[in-house]
Each structure stands twice: as structure tokens, then as C-alpha cells.
Tab-separated table of C-alpha atoms in Angstrom:
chain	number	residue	atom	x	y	z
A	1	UNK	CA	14.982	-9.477	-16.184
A	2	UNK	CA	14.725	-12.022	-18.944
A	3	UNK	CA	11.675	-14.872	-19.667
A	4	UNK	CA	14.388	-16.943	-18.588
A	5	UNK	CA	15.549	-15.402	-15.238
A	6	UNK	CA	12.134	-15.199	-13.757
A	7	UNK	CA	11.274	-18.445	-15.102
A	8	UNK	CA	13.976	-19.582	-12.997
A	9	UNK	CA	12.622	-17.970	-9.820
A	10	UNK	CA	9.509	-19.087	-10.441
A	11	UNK	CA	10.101	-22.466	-11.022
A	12	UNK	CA	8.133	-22.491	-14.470
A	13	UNK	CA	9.627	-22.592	-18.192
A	14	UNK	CA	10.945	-19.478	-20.149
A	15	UNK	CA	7.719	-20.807	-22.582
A	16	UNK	CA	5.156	-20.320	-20.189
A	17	UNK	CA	6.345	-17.031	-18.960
A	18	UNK	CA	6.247	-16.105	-22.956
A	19	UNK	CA	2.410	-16.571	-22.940
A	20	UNK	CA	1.980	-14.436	-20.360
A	21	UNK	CA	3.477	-11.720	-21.692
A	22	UNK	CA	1.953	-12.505	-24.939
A	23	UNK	CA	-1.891	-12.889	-22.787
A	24	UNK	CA	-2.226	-16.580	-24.322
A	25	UNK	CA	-2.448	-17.909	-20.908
A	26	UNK	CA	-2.408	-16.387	-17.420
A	27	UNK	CA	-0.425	-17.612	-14.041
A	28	UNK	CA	-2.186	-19.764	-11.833
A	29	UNK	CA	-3.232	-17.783	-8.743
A	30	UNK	CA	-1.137	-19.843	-6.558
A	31	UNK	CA	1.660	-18.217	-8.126
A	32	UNK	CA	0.808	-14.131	-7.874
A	33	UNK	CA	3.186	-13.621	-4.712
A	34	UNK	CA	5.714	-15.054	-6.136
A	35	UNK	CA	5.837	-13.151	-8.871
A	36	UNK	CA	5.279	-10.016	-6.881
A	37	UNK	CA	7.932	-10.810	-4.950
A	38	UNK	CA	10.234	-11.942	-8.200
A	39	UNK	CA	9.178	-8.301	-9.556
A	40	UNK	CA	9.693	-6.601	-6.598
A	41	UNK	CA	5.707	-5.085	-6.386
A	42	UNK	CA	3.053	-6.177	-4.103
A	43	UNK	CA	-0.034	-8.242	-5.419
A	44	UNK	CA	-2.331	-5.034	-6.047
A	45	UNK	CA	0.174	-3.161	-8.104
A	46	UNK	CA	0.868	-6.639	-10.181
A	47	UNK	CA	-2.704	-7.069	-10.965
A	48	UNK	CA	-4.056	-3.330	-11.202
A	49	UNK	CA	-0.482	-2.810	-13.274
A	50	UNK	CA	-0.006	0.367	-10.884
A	51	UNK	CA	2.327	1.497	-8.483
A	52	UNK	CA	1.368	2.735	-5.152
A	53	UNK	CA	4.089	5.228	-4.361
A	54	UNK	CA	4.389	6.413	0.036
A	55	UNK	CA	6.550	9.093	0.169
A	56	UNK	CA	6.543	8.715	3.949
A	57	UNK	CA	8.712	5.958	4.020
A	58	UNK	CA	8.179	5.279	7.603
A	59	UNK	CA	4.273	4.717	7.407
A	60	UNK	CA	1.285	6.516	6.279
A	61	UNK	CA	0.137	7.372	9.275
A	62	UNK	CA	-2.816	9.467	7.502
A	63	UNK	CA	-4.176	5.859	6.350
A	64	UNK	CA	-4.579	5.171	10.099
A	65	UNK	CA	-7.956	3.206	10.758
A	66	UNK	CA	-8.949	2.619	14.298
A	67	UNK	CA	-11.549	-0.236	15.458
A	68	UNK	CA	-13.007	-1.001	19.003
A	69	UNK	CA	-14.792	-3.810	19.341
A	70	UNK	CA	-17.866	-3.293	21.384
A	71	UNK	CA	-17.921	-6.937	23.170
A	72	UNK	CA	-14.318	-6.914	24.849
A	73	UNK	CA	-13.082	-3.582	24.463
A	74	UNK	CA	-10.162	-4.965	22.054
A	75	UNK	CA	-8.730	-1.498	19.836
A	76	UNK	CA	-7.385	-2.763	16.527
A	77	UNK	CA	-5.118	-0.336	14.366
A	78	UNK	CA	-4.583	-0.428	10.848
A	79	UNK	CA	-2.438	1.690	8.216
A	80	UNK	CA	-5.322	1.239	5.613
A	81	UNK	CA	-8.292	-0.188	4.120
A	82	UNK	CA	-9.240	-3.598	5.722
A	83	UNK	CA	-11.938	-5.549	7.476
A	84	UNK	CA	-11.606	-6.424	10.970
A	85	UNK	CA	-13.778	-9.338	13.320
A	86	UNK	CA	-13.774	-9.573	16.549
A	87	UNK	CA	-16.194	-11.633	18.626
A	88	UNK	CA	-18.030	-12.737	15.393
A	89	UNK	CA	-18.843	-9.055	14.758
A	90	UNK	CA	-17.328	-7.143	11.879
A	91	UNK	CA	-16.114	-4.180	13.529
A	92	UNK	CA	-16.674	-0.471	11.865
A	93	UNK	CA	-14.109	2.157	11.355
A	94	UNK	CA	-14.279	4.876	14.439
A	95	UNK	CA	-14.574	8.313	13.737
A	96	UNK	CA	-12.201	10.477	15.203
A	97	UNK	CA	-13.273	13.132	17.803
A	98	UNK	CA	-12.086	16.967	18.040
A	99	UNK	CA	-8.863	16.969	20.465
A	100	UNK	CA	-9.401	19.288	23.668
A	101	UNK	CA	-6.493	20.345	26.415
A	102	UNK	CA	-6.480	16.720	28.247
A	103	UNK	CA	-6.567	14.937	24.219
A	104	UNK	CA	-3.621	16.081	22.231
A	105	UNK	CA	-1.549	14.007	20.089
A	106	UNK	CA	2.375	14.819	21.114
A	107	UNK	CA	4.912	13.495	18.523
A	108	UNK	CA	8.576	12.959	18.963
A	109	UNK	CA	11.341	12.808	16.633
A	110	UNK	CA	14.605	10.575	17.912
A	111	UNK	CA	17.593	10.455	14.954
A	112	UNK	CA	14.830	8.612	11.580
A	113	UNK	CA	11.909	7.257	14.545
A	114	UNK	CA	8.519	9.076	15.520
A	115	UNK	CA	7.576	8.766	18.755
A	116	UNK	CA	3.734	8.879	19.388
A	117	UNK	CA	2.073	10.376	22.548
């Protein structure tokens, strides 16, 4: 993509994209997810300058995080890193428990979909 093109998308001159790349001035912050999405990365891989590759293009289900929140009972599930409130209480990652006969995890394949029991 030229200066020019994501100028263009970004609604900023070809100059100022030039001094970017050139580390004489730096995008506002207002304007990182748009240039994520211009470049086709997400925010942490445009400012760390990596790429996060998941082969499992369907999730990571190995980044699954579970949360219970002790006032209402409310589970919260999420495929990563985060920090979760609930009640006005940051809530703390669970640790999972050894399965037994009545606690097994079943899953299901149907055509490219898991199914889990």
C-alpha cells in the first residue's frame, strides 16, 4: 500500500504518513484502530510490531479464562488475558479442578463447528 493509499483511508495527507514512517512524528492515538484496521492487524501487533499468529482458527480455546463472581453468582468467560468487575469487585481467574466420572468435558465435531458438553 502506498503513503498515499492509506493516507486516503485514513483521512490524513501522504506527508504526514511520511513522518511516520520516517519517526519524525507519531499518529495521534485517536487514530491507532484505524490504522489497524487500514493494515489489516489488531492494535497490539501495530504497536508491539508483532504478529500474533492462532493456528486454531476457530478459537483458542486453551486461552480460556473463567470468572465467578462471588456476590451474584454471574460466570464470565474469556479467550484470554483481561480484567473482569462485577459488583464493584475485580473478579480473579478460577482455577480449574481435576475432572471425575460426573465432570467430563464431551466435545462434538458437526461439518467446521465444536460442540461443547
Amino acid at each position: 500500500m502506498t503513503q498515499q493509499q492509506l493516507a486516503d483511508k485514513l483521512s490524513v495527507s501522504a506527508k504526514t504518513i511520511s513522518k511516520w514512517e520516517t519517526a519524525k512524528g507519531y499518529p495521534d492515538i485517536t487514530l491507532l484502530e484505524s490504522i489497524a484496521n487500514a493494515l489489516s492487524v489488531s492494535v497490539t501487533e501495530l504497536i508491539s510490531g508483532n504478529t500474533i499468529v492462532n493456528s486454531n482458527v476457530s478459537a483458542n480455546m486453551l486461552r480460556s479464562h473463567f470468572y465467578v463472581c462471588p456476590v451474584c453468582g454471574n460466570i464470565v468467560h474469556s479467550m484470554g488475558e483481561t480484567v473482569i468487575q462485577c459488583h464493584g469487585l475485580q473478579l480473579q481467574q478460577e482455577e480449574a479442578e481435576e475432572t471425575d466420572e460426573h465432570h467430563k468435558i464431551f466435545v462434538e465435531q458437526v461439518e467446521d463447528e465444536y460442540y461443547v458438553q
